[in-house]
Amino acid sequence: MPLLATSLLIALLSLAITSEARLRTCKARNLPAIEVFGLEIVNLSSKEQRGFEAWDQPLDSNLPLKFKPLDFCNFTITYTHPGQNDRIHVYIWLPFDDWNGRFLGQGGGGWSAGGDGALASGVALGYAAANTDAGHSLYGNFDDLLGNAHKWAMLSPGNINWVLLQDFASRALDDLPKIAKQVIKGFYGEEPKHSYWSGCSTGGRQGLMSAQRFPTNYNGILAVAPAINWASFVPAEYWPQIMMRKFNYYPPPHELEAIRKAAIESCDVLDGVKDGVISAPGLCAFDAQSVVGSTFYLDGEERVVTSAAADIANAIWEGPIQDGKREWFGNTHETSFGGMSPFMGIPDGLAMTICAAGGKNCEGYSFPISPNWIQYFVEKDPKFDVLQMDESDFFEALHRSRNEYSSIMDTSDPDLSGFKASGGKMITWHGLADELIFPNGSSNYYERVLALDPGAREFYRYFEAPGVQHCTGGIGAFPSHALDSLVAWVEKGIAPDTLDAASISRDKSEAVRSRPLCPYPQVAAYTGGDPDEASSFRCAESFDAFSEQRGPHTEL
Ligand SMILES: *[C@@H]1O[C@H](CO)[C@@H](O)[C@H](O)[C@H]1NC(C)=O
Ligand SMILES: *[C@@H]1O[C@H](CO)[C@@H](O)[C@H](O)[C@H]1NC(C)=O
Ligand SMILES: *[C@@H]1O[C@H](CO)[C@@H](O)[C@H](O)[C@H]1NC(C)=O
């Protein structure tokens, strides 16, 4: 008997040693088989990375851009949904040391669900990070991110690739954490203690999809500037180009910029502080016709603002309205009509024009996702010419887009009861100078969530970020620690009463302006003192809340 016991002990010990040795070794064959209902693993590969320093492009601006060299194991999993002929890649990067015990799903942008190369920022923070390409590999190339839907959208002219659209819209988002959690367990010997999602734009839409449809996958979701209401807002992004066509005028960018500056000059102070930012867009009733005839400079030449440009600007702010009915929202007055995206380093905006020297012979140039969507998904015709669309064609396309795609793409279901029941917490913030996604779509959604569940702020809070552009950029204060706020809410029960935000001050000195962002529908009202200090603001129901204390409007 003792002999048997000893050999049993030896056997057990060696088993323990081997399984311990299997842990944190970057070998695909050391992982137990991955089993997720409805999918079949095609390939699993591993690659050990030491001192990884490549420039990272996190599509989520709440993650860091710069970090020290990283050591991690890179698992790449290829799988299919049998019978659907799709082939999806999941990328999982696992830090060897200093794992913080958490899983982070990272979102994509534009047409990209995510992809290899985007995960270093999560790993740098100690997360085991993963993302998915959802079956169409479009990462790391801005043309693919923004304009190349034809590479996967259709099986043939007239025939949508519904499988890949479903994978992009929702299915792959459910697979990702299910696969990643098994890989994490195989690698570290334990499941993550908490799971988070972080994404902006398409990544924000993906976060909302997870909360609405797969409510137990994540403990915390950061869904920034979400591409919510896709079937409505994506066609609506084309409205500015339709208006330029209607008024038969393509203003040089300088002319629209002169109008925008005048609007900011007029509406900046409505929130009680003159800081170059319109923090109260709902109070801004600026009419562009009021600056017709005023001058601006283009290549050193004095020009005047035309009535046609004013009509176009007003229509863009108003948004698409048909027979008195609002079909979608417009841009805020603060929003740039066209310019460079600090986020992507490419021209963006919805009312871009490209002109010859001296602002002559201007032509419209649209943010590509919108005409892409209309051409391939709504019309299903690669030869369809969006340039021939008039206003009534536009509304027809918008209605058809909604009718055919809302249930697949919109992520605007206000019923978050499943997510609430599972104990999840979610934060959304949206820049009020977002040049691509109308922030009113987010506030409208949050209001519908509150209408259904007046107690929703106990697990979901929405913050508006005045003066912040799409995902990042702009002179408004930016909430760069939103993910930390989410973690504190999930793990310590500390609900975010504000998001701390900061920006470089208007004189472009090194001084940093700090501001609280307040949970919607509250606003950050000025209470007096240095307007560059967060302590001079308090969350209030309206901007007038502290006007008696602070006296007349402050000029900086
Ligand atoms: C599995 O993935 C690795 C790494 O990308 C690749 O080299 C290999 O050819 C793949 N194998 C199969 C069967 O697809
Ligand atoms: C991760 O592994 C995949 C598959 O082998 C490879 O294509 C990719 O380049 C790797 N990325 C890094 C950063 O190691
Ligand atoms: C859009 O959002 C702003 C800021 O929350 C709000 O003041 C305004 O009333 C909204 N506009 C519409 C048309 O809903």
XYZ file of C-alpha atoms and ligand atoms in Angstrom:
598
model
C 0.000 0.000 0.000
C 2.687 2.574 0.876
C 4.318 1.835 -2.460
C 1.088 2.508 -4.286
C 0.517 5.677 -2.266
C 4.013 6.921 -3.043
C 3.725 6.327 -6.752
C 0.306 7.925 -6.717
C 1.813 10.932 -4.988
C 4.635 11.105 -7.501
C 2.173 10.849 -10.340
C 0.037 13.608 -8.878
C 3.063 15.809 -8.240
C 4.391 15.426 -11.737
C 0.915 16.172 -13.099
C 0.850 19.338 -11.026
C 4.329 20.300 -12.225
C 3.461 19.694 -15.871
C 0.233 21.659 -15.691
C 2.053 24.449 -13.839
C 4.712 24.414 -16.546
C 2.002 24.633 -19.154
C 0.792 27.884 -17.647
C 1.975 31.115 -19.241
C 3.899 29.285 -21.919
C 3.124 30.730 -25.277
C 2.233 27.508 -27.048
C -1.051 26.966 -28.812
C -0.830 23.208 -28.197
C -0.786 23.796 -24.422
C -4.258 25.298 -24.493
C -7.231 23.050 -23.804
C -9.684 22.709 -26.683
C -11.851 25.798 -27.132
C -15.530 24.968 -27.143
C -18.193 27.519 -27.990
C -21.658 26.473 -29.152
C -22.195 26.971 -32.873
C -18.651 27.517 -33.931
C -15.700 25.434 -35.023
C -12.062 26.346 -34.466
C -10.096 26.137 -37.720
C -6.668 27.196 -36.530
C -4.944 28.322 -33.377
C -1.502 29.842 -33.517
C 0.759 31.470 -30.964
C 3.617 33.894 -31.174
C 5.792 35.052 -28.324
C 6.486 38.783 -28.401
C 9.238 40.334 -26.302
C 9.979 44.050 -26.269
C 7.118 44.826 -28.660
C 7.289 48.507 -29.574
C 5.320 48.973 -32.774
C 3.239 52.125 -32.958
C -0.216 51.263 -31.855
C -3.421 52.665 -33.298
C -6.017 52.132 -30.645
C -9.335 52.941 -32.240
C -10.466 53.807 -28.753
C -9.028 57.101 -27.622
C -9.607 56.229 -23.969
C -6.609 53.938 -24.199
C -2.989 55.152 -24.142
C -1.027 55.784 -27.327
C 2.439 55.584 -25.816
C 3.849 52.860 -23.593
C 6.973 50.967 -22.750
C 8.013 47.873 -24.749
C 5.690 44.955 -24.062
C 6.128 41.237 -23.443
C 3.082 39.187 -24.293
C 1.833 36.013 -25.897
C -0.093 36.571 -29.104
C -2.736 33.931 -29.774
C -4.591 34.090 -33.063
C -7.675 31.953 -33.457
C -9.405 31.297 -36.740
C -12.919 29.870 -36.619
C -16.061 29.426 -38.654
C -19.782 29.016 -38.050
C -20.206 25.658 -39.787
C -22.321 25.944 -42.909
C -21.914 29.703 -43.151
C -18.513 29.655 -44.853
C -17.259 32.555 -42.791
C -13.715 32.715 -41.433
C -13.232 34.923 -38.427
C -10.013 35.838 -36.661
C -9.827 36.554 -32.959
C -6.644 38.157 -31.653
C -5.712 37.700 -28.021
C -2.658 39.293 -26.436
C -1.764 38.094 -22.959
C 0.876 39.851 -20.834
C 3.345 37.379 -19.320
C 3.887 39.445 -16.171
C 1.840 42.061 -14.359
C -1.493 40.757 -15.640
C -4.118 42.797 -13.797
C -6.509 39.838 -13.686
C -8.921 41.499 -16.130
C -10.051 40.858 -19.680
C -10.514 43.755 -22.092
C -12.431 43.416 -25.345
C -11.358 46.220 -27.684
C -13.542 47.715 -30.385
C -12.993 48.672 -33.979
C -13.735 51.765 -36.077
C -15.557 52.441 -39.327
C -15.988 49.235 -41.302
C -13.431 47.458 -39.154
C -14.566 45.337 -36.227
C -10.992 45.367 -34.932
C -7.838 43.515 -35.808
C -4.282 42.479 -35.147
C -2.214 45.451 -34.070
C -4.797 47.300 -32.005
C -4.275 45.551 -28.711
C -0.989 46.916 -27.386
C -2.729 49.768 -25.569
C -4.834 47.342 -23.536
C -1.835 45.104 -22.809
C 0.146 48.179 -21.696
C -2.442 48.717 -18.960
C -2.050 45.116 -17.806
C -5.187 43.718 -19.428
C -5.474 40.445 -21.275
C -6.786 42.081 -24.452
C -8.682 40.677 -27.429
C -10.538 41.779 -30.508
C -12.094 40.267 -33.606
C -12.067 41.030 -37.311
C -15.635 39.664 -37.531
C -14.717 37.837 -40.742
C -13.623 40.778 -42.877
C -10.047 41.740 -42.391
C -9.834 45.510 -42.721
C -7.458 46.796 -40.153
C -4.610 49.242 -40.283
C -5.483 50.852 -43.605
C -7.669 53.934 -43.613
C -9.129 53.232 -47.045
C -10.293 49.880 -45.754
C -11.501 51.345 -42.480
C -13.618 53.962 -44.216
C -14.354 53.224 -47.818
C -13.860 49.636 -48.845
C -17.103 47.943 -47.890
C -17.281 46.464 -51.393
C -14.527 44.034 -50.367
C -17.043 42.108 -48.282
C -20.507 43.655 -48.450
C -21.863 41.724 -51.411
C -21.747 38.209 -52.776
C -22.587 39.621 -56.177
C -24.340 42.778 -57.420
C -27.789 42.801 -55.862
C -26.919 40.231 -53.187
C -25.849 41.254 -49.710
C -23.464 39.020 -47.786
C -25.865 38.678 -44.866
C -23.618 36.276 -42.982
C -20.717 38.729 -42.865
C -23.035 41.602 -42.044
C -24.460 39.633 -39.096
C -20.946 38.716 -37.985
C -19.960 42.393 -38.071
C -23.171 43.581 -36.461
C -23.478 41.144 -33.578
C -22.505 37.484 -33.859
C -18.721 37.867 -33.679
C -19.165 40.141 -30.651
C -20.678 37.293 -28.681
C -18.042 34.791 -29.824
C -15.113 37.031 -28.888
C -15.389 37.057 -25.069
C -16.470 33.412 -24.982
C -13.315 32.367 -26.853
C -11.043 34.826 -25.066
C -12.099 33.743 -21.582
C -11.227 30.111 -22.379
C -7.835 31.088 -23.768
C -7.164 33.239 -20.700
C -8.061 30.360 -18.407
C -5.806 28.001 -20.364
C -2.915 30.455 -20.256
C -3.100 31.793 -16.693
C -4.883 28.856 -15.058
C -7.778 31.067 -13.999
C -10.595 33.022 -15.579
C -10.426 36.811 -15.573
C -11.880 38.280 -12.380
C -13.623 40.990 -14.368
C -14.316 41.554 -18.044
C -14.540 44.938 -19.761
C -15.313 46.339 -23.164
C -13.783 49.549 -24.460
C -14.542 51.061 -27.844
C -15.357 54.267 -29.686
C -17.445 54.838 -32.829
C -17.959 51.341 -34.296
C -16.406 50.207 -31.007
C -19.109 52.137 -29.140
C -21.802 50.456 -31.200
C -20.217 47.095 -30.429
C -20.321 47.917 -26.715
C -24.020 48.779 -26.854
C -24.711 45.602 -28.841
C -23.065 43.579 -26.076
C -25.127 45.292 -23.368
C -28.386 44.839 -25.278
C -28.025 41.397 -26.796
C -25.277 39.555 -24.867
C -25.718 41.076 -21.408
C -23.639 38.611 -19.379
C -20.399 38.800 -21.373
C -18.947 41.925 -19.724
C -19.036 43.389 -16.212
C -18.284 46.852 -17.523
C -18.776 48.501 -20.922
C -17.273 51.779 -22.118
C -19.194 52.692 -25.287
C -17.846 56.029 -26.524
C -19.343 58.185 -29.326
C -21.251 55.097 -30.406
C -22.284 54.439 -34.003
C -25.752 53.803 -32.569
C -28.816 54.107 -34.863
C -26.591 53.067 -37.764
C -29.424 52.608 -40.270
C -30.479 56.251 -39.723
C -27.343 58.203 -38.955
C -25.143 56.718 -41.686
C -27.469 57.868 -44.512
C -28.003 61.150 -42.602
C -24.264 61.785 -42.824
C -24.860 62.393 -46.526
C -27.378 65.201 -45.905
C -24.772 68.026 -46.063
C -23.707 66.911 -49.540
C -27.350 66.732 -50.633
C -27.848 70.294 -49.376
C -24.847 71.578 -51.332
C -26.341 69.938 -54.406
C -29.766 71.433 -53.684
C -28.432 74.978 -53.267
C -26.120 74.327 -56.202
C -23.100 75.731 -54.416
C -19.943 74.124 -53.047
C -18.512 76.653 -50.606
C -14.743 76.688 -50.113
C -13.904 75.296 -46.637
C -12.832 78.778 -45.467
C -16.331 80.152 -46.055
C -18.016 77.468 -43.951
C -15.310 77.882 -41.319
C -16.051 81.645 -41.175
C -19.713 80.830 -40.539
C -18.807 78.296 -37.844
C -16.530 80.808 -36.100
C -19.323 83.381 -36.078
C -21.683 80.812 -34.548
C -19.184 79.987 -31.793
C -18.610 83.695 -31.155
C -22.352 84.144 -30.750
C -23.229 81.037 -28.699
C -20.082 80.414 -26.663
C -21.236 82.552 -23.732
C -24.726 81.024 -23.394
C -23.371 78.549 -20.843
C -21.941 81.363 -18.702
C -18.275 81.052 -19.692
C -16.567 82.433 -22.778
C -14.016 79.748 -23.529
C -14.307 79.114 -27.260
C -16.630 76.165 -26.663
C -20.401 75.992 -27.076
C -21.379 73.984 -24.011
C -25.097 74.693 -24.405
C -25.847 73.701 -28.010
C -29.565 73.468 -27.279
C -29.636 77.215 -26.494
C -27.808 78.196 -29.669
C -30.230 79.612 -32.239
C -27.604 81.241 -34.440
C -28.803 81.958 -37.983
C -26.052 81.860 -40.601
C -27.954 84.421 -42.699
C -26.910 86.978 -40.067
C -23.314 86.881 -41.326
C -23.989 87.041 -45.063
C -21.765 89.761 -46.509
C -19.181 89.574 -43.739
C -15.635 88.981 -44.907
C -13.134 86.178 -44.647
C -9.750 85.585 -46.250
C -8.877 82.902 -48.731
C -5.287 82.722 -50.024
C -4.815 86.330 -48.952
C -7.852 87.505 -50.889
C -10.843 89.081 -49.171
C -14.135 87.255 -49.828
C -17.664 87.622 -48.482
C -19.956 85.000 -46.989
C -22.689 84.187 -49.513
C -26.365 83.597 -48.867
C -26.115 80.111 -50.442
C -23.387 79.088 -47.979
C -25.560 80.384 -45.123
C -28.538 78.330 -46.373
C -26.305 75.247 -46.497
C -24.935 75.807 -42.979
C -28.421 76.337 -41.548
C -29.707 73.159 -43.231
C -26.767 71.141 -41.872
C -27.413 72.384 -38.327
C -31.132 71.729 -38.700
C -30.602 68.177 -39.981
C -32.817 66.200 -42.366
C -36.423 67.301 -41.985
C -39.027 66.114 -44.479
C -42.499 67.666 -44.599
C -41.946 69.074 -41.121
C -40.930 65.708 -39.673
C -37.445 65.288 -38.227
C -35.854 62.263 -39.886
C -32.542 62.616 -38.096
C -30.427 65.124 -36.169
C -28.073 67.735 -37.537
C -24.561 68.782 -36.547
C -24.072 71.136 -33.621
C -22.931 74.694 -34.391
C -19.522 73.952 -32.868
C -18.850 71.095 -35.258
C -16.313 71.561 -37.983
C -17.850 71.214 -41.475
C -14.662 69.679 -42.772
C -11.102 69.462 -41.594
C -8.426 67.104 -40.468
C -9.288 64.374 -38.019
C -6.850 64.414 -35.124
C -7.983 60.849 -34.466
C -7.258 59.375 -37.858
C -4.995 61.995 -39.406
C -7.149 62.194 -42.540
C -9.613 64.780 -43.866
C -13.018 64.285 -42.368
C -16.281 66.067 -41.752
C -19.607 65.816 -43.507
C -19.537 69.027 -45.556
C -16.090 68.784 -47.016
C -15.296 70.417 -50.323
C -12.118 70.176 -52.330
C -11.213 73.222 -54.402
C -8.646 74.367 -56.918
C -6.313 77.244 -55.991
C -8.056 80.357 -54.707
C -11.121 78.375 -53.635
C -12.295 77.940 -57.237
C -14.167 75.014 -58.829
C -14.991 73.387 -55.524
C -16.514 69.919 -55.433
C -18.195 68.077 -52.613
C -16.269 65.361 -50.846
C -18.171 63.070 -48.525
C -17.016 61.065 -45.567
C -16.827 57.705 -47.421
C -18.811 55.396 -45.129
C -22.094 57.113 -45.908
C -22.042 56.843 -49.729
C -20.532 53.341 -49.308
C -23.507 52.292 -47.231
C -26.036 53.780 -49.643
C -24.360 52.267 -52.681
C -23.647 48.734 -51.449
C -26.134 48.046 -48.706
C -29.160 50.188 -49.503
C -29.003 50.105 -53.325
C -26.933 46.879 -53.482
C -25.446 48.157 -56.719
C -21.713 48.848 -57.118
C -22.570 51.026 -60.120
C -25.052 53.189 -58.211
C -24.002 56.832 -58.483
C -24.684 58.727 -55.241
C -23.830 61.970 -57.025
C -27.127 61.707 -58.910
C -29.235 61.606 -55.737
C -31.529 64.508 -55.012
C -33.346 65.367 -51.805
C -36.259 62.991 -52.372
C -33.904 60.135 -53.354
C -32.063 60.840 -50.132
C -35.155 60.478 -47.948
C -36.184 57.361 -49.827
C -32.742 55.796 -49.190
C -32.914 56.780 -45.521
C -36.313 55.125 -45.107
C -35.207 51.970 -46.884
C -32.020 51.769 -44.862
C -34.035 51.918 -41.661
C -36.631 49.462 -42.846
C -34.099 46.866 -43.935
C -31.274 47.241 -41.416
C -32.453 48.721 -38.113
C -32.880 45.398 -36.354
C -29.444 44.239 -37.510
C -27.325 47.339 -37.015
C -29.002 49.930 -34.803
C -28.175 48.834 -31.222
C -30.805 51.304 -30.038
C -32.995 48.990 -27.938
C -33.531 50.879 -24.657
C -34.289 47.678 -22.752
C -31.121 47.022 -20.743
C -32.840 44.869 -18.127
C -30.647 41.829 -18.849
C -27.475 43.848 -18.399
C -28.859 45.418 -15.227
C -29.842 42.006 -13.836
C -26.358 40.641 -14.460
C -24.892 43.529 -12.431
C -23.212 45.217 -15.406
C -22.177 48.878 -15.464
C -21.913 51.033 -18.565
C -20.540 54.470 -19.400
C -21.102 56.363 -22.642
C -19.644 59.750 -23.438
C -20.031 61.677 -26.666
C -18.256 64.826 -27.891
C -20.620 67.691 -28.675
C -18.374 68.741 -31.572
C -18.443 65.238 -33.104
C -18.039 65.767 -36.838
C -19.124 62.245 -37.855
C -21.728 60.898 -35.447
C -24.505 63.216 -34.295
C -24.329 63.341 -30.477
C -28.108 63.794 -30.292
C -28.452 60.129 -31.281
C -26.754 59.200 -27.996
C -28.770 61.568 -25.787
C -31.954 60.462 -27.522
C -31.081 56.837 -26.729
C -30.255 57.615 -23.111
C -33.560 59.435 -22.696
C -35.372 56.379 -24.027
C -33.437 54.175 -21.574
C -34.498 56.463 -18.692
C -38.095 56.549 -19.906
C -38.224 52.759 -19.694
C -36.266 52.497 -16.434
C -36.100 55.728 -14.413
C -33.488 54.080 -12.158
C -31.142 53.307 -15.058
C -28.487 55.750 -13.829
C -27.666 53.204 -11.140
C -25.972 51.112 -13.839
C -25.701 53.296 -16.963
C -24.503 56.898 -17.198
C -24.168 59.144 -20.202
C -21.871 62.192 -20.351
C -21.702 64.934 -22.971
C -18.252 66.343 -23.696
C -18.587 69.931 -25.024
C -16.051 70.879 -27.701
C -14.726 67.334 -28.179
C -14.639 65.907 -31.709
C -15.194 62.322 -32.836
C -13.515 60.035 -30.261
C -10.823 62.629 -29.534
C -9.569 66.071 -30.542
C -11.165 69.494 -30.376
C -10.567 72.177 -27.751
C -13.082 70.799 -25.246
C -12.057 68.888 -22.153
C -11.467 65.192 -22.886
C -12.234 62.414 -20.360
C -9.120 60.279 -20.724
C -9.716 58.253 -17.544
C -13.194 56.991 -18.363
C -12.057 53.344 -18.372
C -10.605 53.764 -14.850
C -13.914 55.302 -13.730
C -15.723 52.282 -15.127
C -13.399 49.850 -13.325
C -13.923 51.718 -10.035
C -17.691 51.524 -10.542
C -17.643 47.773 -11.260
C -15.089 46.702 -8.667
C -15.503 49.215 -5.849
C -19.067 50.339 -6.374
C -17.951 53.953 -6.843
C -20.445 55.398 -9.326
C -19.007 58.189 -11.500
C -20.672 61.424 -10.358
C -18.475 63.172 -12.915
C -15.855 62.173 -15.468
C -12.617 64.102 -15.009
C -11.668 65.800 -18.258
C -8.857 68.062 -19.397
C -7.699 70.041 -22.423
C -4.966 72.419 -23.498
C -6.048 76.013 -22.864
C -7.088 78.355 -25.626
C -3.795 80.271 -25.828
C -2.130 76.937 -26.621
C 0.275 77.352 -23.723
C 1.118 74.267 -21.732
C -1.582 75.072 -19.202
C -4.251 72.453 -19.026
C -7.914 73.279 -18.586
C -9.684 70.812 -16.340
C -13.458 70.381 -16.340
C -15.857 67.891 -14.920
C -18.209 66.182 -17.342
C -21.598 65.738 -15.714
C -23.996 62.823 -16.052
C -26.758 63.664 -18.549
C -29.125 65.467 -18.248
C -26.958 67.476 -15.854
C -24.512 70.061 -17.160
C -21.291 71.517 -15.741
C -22.429 74.959 -14.529
C -19.905 77.688 -13.762
C -19.912 78.770 -10.114
C -17.239 81.484 -10.310
C -13.439 81.447 -10.079
C -10.860 80.357 -12.652
C -12.760 78.892 -15.604
C -9.752 76.678 -16.402
C -10.186 74.838 -13.089
C -12.641 72.007 -12.621
C -13.380 73.295 -9.100
C -15.115 76.338 -10.647
C -17.901 74.117 -11.979
C -20.617 72.064 -10.427
C -23.093 69.621 -11.906
C -26.519 71.228 -12.158
C -29.856 70.850 -13.899
C -29.186 73.944 -16.017
C -26.455 76.433 -16.850
C -28.309 79.140 -14.926
C -28.138 77.269 -11.635
C -25.394 79.409 -10.109
C -25.835 82.621 -12.094
C -26.597 84.750 -9.022
C -23.351 83.739 -7.344
C -21.267 84.338 -10.402
C -22.889 87.577 -11.535
C -22.729 88.673 -15.182
C -21.128 86.544 -17.897
C -17.413 86.150 -17.473
C -15.055 87.270 -20.203
C -11.754 85.449 -20.260
C -2.582 28.644 -38.860
O -2.084 29.963 -38.582
C -0.677 30.103 -38.778
C -0.287 31.492 -38.320
O -1.039 32.478 -38.977
C -0.347 29.846 -40.245
O 1.046 29.923 -40.426
C -0.852 28.478 -40.628
O -0.643 28.278 -42.012
C -2.318 28.310 -40.319
N -2.759 26.959 -40.592
C -3.889 26.664 -41.216
C -4.208 25.223 -41.354
O -4.639 27.541 -41.676
C 0.148 37.761 -33.976
O 0.066 36.511 -34.600
C -0.491 36.520 -35.900
C -0.637 35.096 -36.369
O 0.577 34.422 -36.283
C 0.376 37.348 -36.818
O -0.229 37.439 -38.077
C 0.540 38.744 -36.233
O 1.414 39.503 -37.028
C 1.054 38.651 -34.811
N 1.143 39.994 -34.265
C 2.075 40.317 -33.377
C 2.115 41.749 -32.946
O 2.852 39.521 -32.913
C -29.430 67.940 -29.205
O -28.633 67.815 -28.029
C -28.438 69.028 -27.312
C -27.458 68.769 -26.200
O -27.924 67.781 -25.346
C -29.799 69.514 -26.830
O -29.642 70.691 -26.097
C -30.706 69.736 -28.033
O -31.972 70.123 -27.625
C -30.818 68.479 -28.870
N -31.533 68.763 -30.112
C -32.543 68.024 -30.555
C -33.148 68.432 -31.836
O -32.981 67.063 -29.932
